[in-house]
Coordinates of C-alpha atoms in Angstrom, one line a residue:
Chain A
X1 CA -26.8 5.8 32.5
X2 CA -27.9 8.1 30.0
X3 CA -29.8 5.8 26.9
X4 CA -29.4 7.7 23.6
X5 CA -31.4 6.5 20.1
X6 CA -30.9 7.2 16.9
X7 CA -33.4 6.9 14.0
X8 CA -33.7 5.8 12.0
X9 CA -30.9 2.4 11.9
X10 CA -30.1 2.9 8.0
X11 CA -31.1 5.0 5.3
X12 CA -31.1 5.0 1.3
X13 CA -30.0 8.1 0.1
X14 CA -29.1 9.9 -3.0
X15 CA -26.4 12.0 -4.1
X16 CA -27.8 15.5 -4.0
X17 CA -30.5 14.3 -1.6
X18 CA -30.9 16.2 1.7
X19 CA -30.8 14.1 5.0
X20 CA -32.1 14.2 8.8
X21 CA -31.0 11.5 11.0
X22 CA -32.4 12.0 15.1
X23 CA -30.7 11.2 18.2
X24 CA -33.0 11.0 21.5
X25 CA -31.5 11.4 24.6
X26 CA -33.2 9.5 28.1
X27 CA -32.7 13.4 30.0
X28 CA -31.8 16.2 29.2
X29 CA -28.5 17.3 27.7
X30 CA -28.4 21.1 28.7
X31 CA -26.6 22.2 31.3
X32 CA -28.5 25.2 33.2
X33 CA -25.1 26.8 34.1
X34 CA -23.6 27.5 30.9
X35 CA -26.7 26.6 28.3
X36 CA -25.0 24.1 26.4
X37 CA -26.0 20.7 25.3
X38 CA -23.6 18.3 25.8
X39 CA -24.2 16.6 22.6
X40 CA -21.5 15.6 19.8
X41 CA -22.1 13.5 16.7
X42 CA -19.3 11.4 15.0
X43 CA -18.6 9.9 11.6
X44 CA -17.2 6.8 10.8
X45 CA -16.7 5.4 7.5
X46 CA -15.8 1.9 6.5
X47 CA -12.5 0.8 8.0
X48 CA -11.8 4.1 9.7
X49 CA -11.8 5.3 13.1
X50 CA -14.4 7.8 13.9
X51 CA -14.3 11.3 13.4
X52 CA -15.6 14.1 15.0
X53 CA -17.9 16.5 13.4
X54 CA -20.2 18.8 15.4
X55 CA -20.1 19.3 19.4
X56 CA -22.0 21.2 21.8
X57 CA -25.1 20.1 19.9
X58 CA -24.4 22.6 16.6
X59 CA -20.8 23.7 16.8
X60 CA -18.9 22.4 13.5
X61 CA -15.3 21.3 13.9
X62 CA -12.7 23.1 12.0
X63 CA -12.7 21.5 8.4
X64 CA -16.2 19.9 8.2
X65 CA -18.2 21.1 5.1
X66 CA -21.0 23.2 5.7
X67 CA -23.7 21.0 4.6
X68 CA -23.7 19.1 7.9
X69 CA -25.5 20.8 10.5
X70 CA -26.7 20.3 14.0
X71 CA -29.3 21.2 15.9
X72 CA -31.8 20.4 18.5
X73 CA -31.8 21.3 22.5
X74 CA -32.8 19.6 25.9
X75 CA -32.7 15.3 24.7
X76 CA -34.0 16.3 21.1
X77 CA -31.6 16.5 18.4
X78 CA -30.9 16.1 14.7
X79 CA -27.9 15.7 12.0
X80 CA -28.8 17.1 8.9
X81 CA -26.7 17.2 5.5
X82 CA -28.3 19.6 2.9
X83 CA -27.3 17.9 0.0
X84 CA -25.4 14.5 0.5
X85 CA -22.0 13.8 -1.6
X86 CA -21.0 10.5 -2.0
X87 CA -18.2 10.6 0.8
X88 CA -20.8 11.3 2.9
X89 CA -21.4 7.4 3.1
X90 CA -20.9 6.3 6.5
X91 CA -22.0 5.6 9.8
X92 CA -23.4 8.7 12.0
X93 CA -23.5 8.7 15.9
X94 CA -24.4 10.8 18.5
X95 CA -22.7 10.8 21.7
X96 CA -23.6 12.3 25.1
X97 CA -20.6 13.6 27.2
X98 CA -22.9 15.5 30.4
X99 CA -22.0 12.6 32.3
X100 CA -20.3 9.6 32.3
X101 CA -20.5 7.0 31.5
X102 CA -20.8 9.0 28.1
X103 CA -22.9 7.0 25.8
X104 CA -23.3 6.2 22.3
X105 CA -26.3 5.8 20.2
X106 CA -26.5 2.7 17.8
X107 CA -26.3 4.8 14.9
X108 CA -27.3 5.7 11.9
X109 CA -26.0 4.2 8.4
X110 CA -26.2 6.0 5.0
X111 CA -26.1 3.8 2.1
X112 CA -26.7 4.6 -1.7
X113 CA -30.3 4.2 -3.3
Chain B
X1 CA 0.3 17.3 14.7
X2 CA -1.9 15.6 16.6
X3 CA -1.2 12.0 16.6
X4 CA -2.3 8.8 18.7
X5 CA -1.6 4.7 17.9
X6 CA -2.4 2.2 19.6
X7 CA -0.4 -1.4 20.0
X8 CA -1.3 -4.9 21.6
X9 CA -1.7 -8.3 20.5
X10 CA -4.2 -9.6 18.2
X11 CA -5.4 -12.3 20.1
X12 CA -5.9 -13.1 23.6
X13 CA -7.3 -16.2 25.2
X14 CA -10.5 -16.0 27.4
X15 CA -10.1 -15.4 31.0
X16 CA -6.2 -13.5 30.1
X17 CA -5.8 -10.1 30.3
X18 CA -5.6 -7.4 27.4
X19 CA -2.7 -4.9 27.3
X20 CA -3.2 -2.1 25.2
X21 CA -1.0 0.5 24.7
X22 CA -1.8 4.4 23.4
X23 CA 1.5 6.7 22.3
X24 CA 0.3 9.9 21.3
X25 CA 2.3 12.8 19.7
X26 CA 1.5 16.4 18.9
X27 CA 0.0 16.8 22.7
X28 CA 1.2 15.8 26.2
X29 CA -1.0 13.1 28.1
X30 CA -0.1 16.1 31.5
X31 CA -2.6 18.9 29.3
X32 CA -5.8 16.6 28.1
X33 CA -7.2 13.8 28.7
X34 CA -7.6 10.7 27.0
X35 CA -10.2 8.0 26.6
X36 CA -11.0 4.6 25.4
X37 CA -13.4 3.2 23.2
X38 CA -14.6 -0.1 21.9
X39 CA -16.3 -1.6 18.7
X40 CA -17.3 -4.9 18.6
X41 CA -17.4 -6.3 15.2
X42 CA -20.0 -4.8 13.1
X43 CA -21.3 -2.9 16.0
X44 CA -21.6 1.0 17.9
X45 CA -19.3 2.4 19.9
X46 CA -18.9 2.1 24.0
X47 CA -17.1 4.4 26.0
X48 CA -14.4 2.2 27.9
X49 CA -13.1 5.1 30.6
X50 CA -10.6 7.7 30.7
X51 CA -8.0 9.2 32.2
X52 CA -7.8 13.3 33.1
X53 CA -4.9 15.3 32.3
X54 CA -4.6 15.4 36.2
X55 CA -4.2 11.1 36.5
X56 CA -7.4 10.4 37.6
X57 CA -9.4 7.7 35.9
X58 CA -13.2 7.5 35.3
X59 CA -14.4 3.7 34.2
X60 CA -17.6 2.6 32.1
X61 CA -19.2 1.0 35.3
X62 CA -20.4 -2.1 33.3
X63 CA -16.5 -2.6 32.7
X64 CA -15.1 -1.5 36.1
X65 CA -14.2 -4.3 38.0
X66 CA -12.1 -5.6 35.0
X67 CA -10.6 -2.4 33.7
X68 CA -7.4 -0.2 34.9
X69 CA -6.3 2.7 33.1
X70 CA -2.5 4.1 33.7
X71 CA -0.1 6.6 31.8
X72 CA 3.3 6.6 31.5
X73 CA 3.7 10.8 31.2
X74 CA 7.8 10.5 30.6
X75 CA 7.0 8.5 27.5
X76 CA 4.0 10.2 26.5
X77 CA 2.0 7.1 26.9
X78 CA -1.7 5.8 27.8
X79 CA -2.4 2.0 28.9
X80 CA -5.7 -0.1 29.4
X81 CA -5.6 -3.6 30.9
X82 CA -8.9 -5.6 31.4
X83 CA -8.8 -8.7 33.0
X84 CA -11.0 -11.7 32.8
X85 CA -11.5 -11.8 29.4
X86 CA -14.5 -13.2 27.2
X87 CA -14.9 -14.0 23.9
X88 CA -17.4 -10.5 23.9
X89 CA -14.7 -8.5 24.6
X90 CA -13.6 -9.1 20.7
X91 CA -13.4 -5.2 18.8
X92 CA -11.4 -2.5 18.0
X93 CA -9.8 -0.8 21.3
X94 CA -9.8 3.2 20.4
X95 CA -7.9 5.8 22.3
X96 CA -8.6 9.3 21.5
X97 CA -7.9 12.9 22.3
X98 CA -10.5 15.1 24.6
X99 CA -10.8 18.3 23.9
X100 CA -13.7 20.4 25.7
X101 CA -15.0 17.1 26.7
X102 CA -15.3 15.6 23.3
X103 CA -13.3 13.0 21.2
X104 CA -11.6 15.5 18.9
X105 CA -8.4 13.3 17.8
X106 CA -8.6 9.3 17.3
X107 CA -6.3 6.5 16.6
X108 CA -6.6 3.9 14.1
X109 CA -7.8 1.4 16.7
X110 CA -5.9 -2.0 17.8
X111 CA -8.2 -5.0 17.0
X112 CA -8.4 -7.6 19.3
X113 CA -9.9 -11.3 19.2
X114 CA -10.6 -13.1 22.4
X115 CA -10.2 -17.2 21.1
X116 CA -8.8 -20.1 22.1

């Protein structure tokens, strides 16, 4: 099975504060034929179910704000949110679909400072 | 609009099986897939299995020899039974929408306790 990690576990932000979160895949996520990383990140606030935000490593779903962005290649990536807003408060995780079982990483929880 | 629920009991004794039952709406169980997910209590996510638009199944192996995964395509419907239950099978059961192999669409989750 494919082991994915994020770091860091939690972090104290601010509102206005810009954020990186990392997800580390065990191999890689890119598939030769088509050069995409099979990579998607979620968000899941308190009492809700999780929501999709970015797959294929850096593709936005329709509706998301701008401010989060994907990147990363290969079993390197990273969530970043340019300027955190309070609804922003939630639980991130990254999820690998190249293969199943797809796989989860812990995830990583925003909090207020 | 793209809809799923999902509907079971609340509490199941160890060693029973767990029903669970996905209706979605908005989208036709015949043209995606579907998969489930589970949360333990203050904890990630796990991917449970799935089923492909075609009726084929694909199970979490750690979960495999418990699990079945069926649809009922008249009624628009996904099911997930896993047998032998233990009391760390408690969470929220999750069935959501694939679209280009990700979770694009999720229900509100059916929480289940496993307790005497």
């Amino acid at each position: 099975d494919i082991v994915m990690t994020q770091t860091p576990s939690s972090q104290a932000v601010s509102a206005g504060e810009k954020v990186t979160m990392s997800c580390k895949s065990s191999q890689s996520l890119l598939y030769s034929e088509n050069k995409k990383n099979y990579l998607a990140w979620y968000q899941q606030k308190p009492g809700q179910s999780p929501k999709l935000l970015i797959s294929w490593a850096s593709t936005r779903e329709s509706g998301v704000p701008d401010r989060f962005i994907g990147s990363g290649s290969g079993t390197d990536f990273t969530l970043t949110i340019s300027s955190v807003q309070a609804e922003d408060l939630a639980v991130y995780y990254c999820e690998q679909y190249y293969d199943t079982p797809w796989t989860f990483g812990g995830g990583t929880k925003l909090e207020l400072k | 609009q793209v809809r799923l629920k999902e509907s079971g009991p609340r509490l199941v004794q160890p060693s029973q099986t767990l029903s669970v039952t996905c209706t979605v709406s908005g989208f036709s169980v015949t043209s995606y897939h579907v998969s489930w997910v589970r949360q333990p209590p203050g904890k990630g996510l796990e991917w449970v299995g799935a089923i492909w638009k075609g009726g084929s199944t694909d199970y979490n192996s750690a979960l495999k020899s418990r699990l079945s995964i069926s649809r009922d395509t008249s009624k628009n419907q996904v099911f997930l039974k896993m047998n032998s239950l233990q009391t760390d099978d408690t969470g929220t059961y999750y069935c959501a929408k694939l679209g280009a192999g990700v979770m694009d669409a999720w229900g509100q989750g059916a929480s289940v306790t496993v307790s005497s």
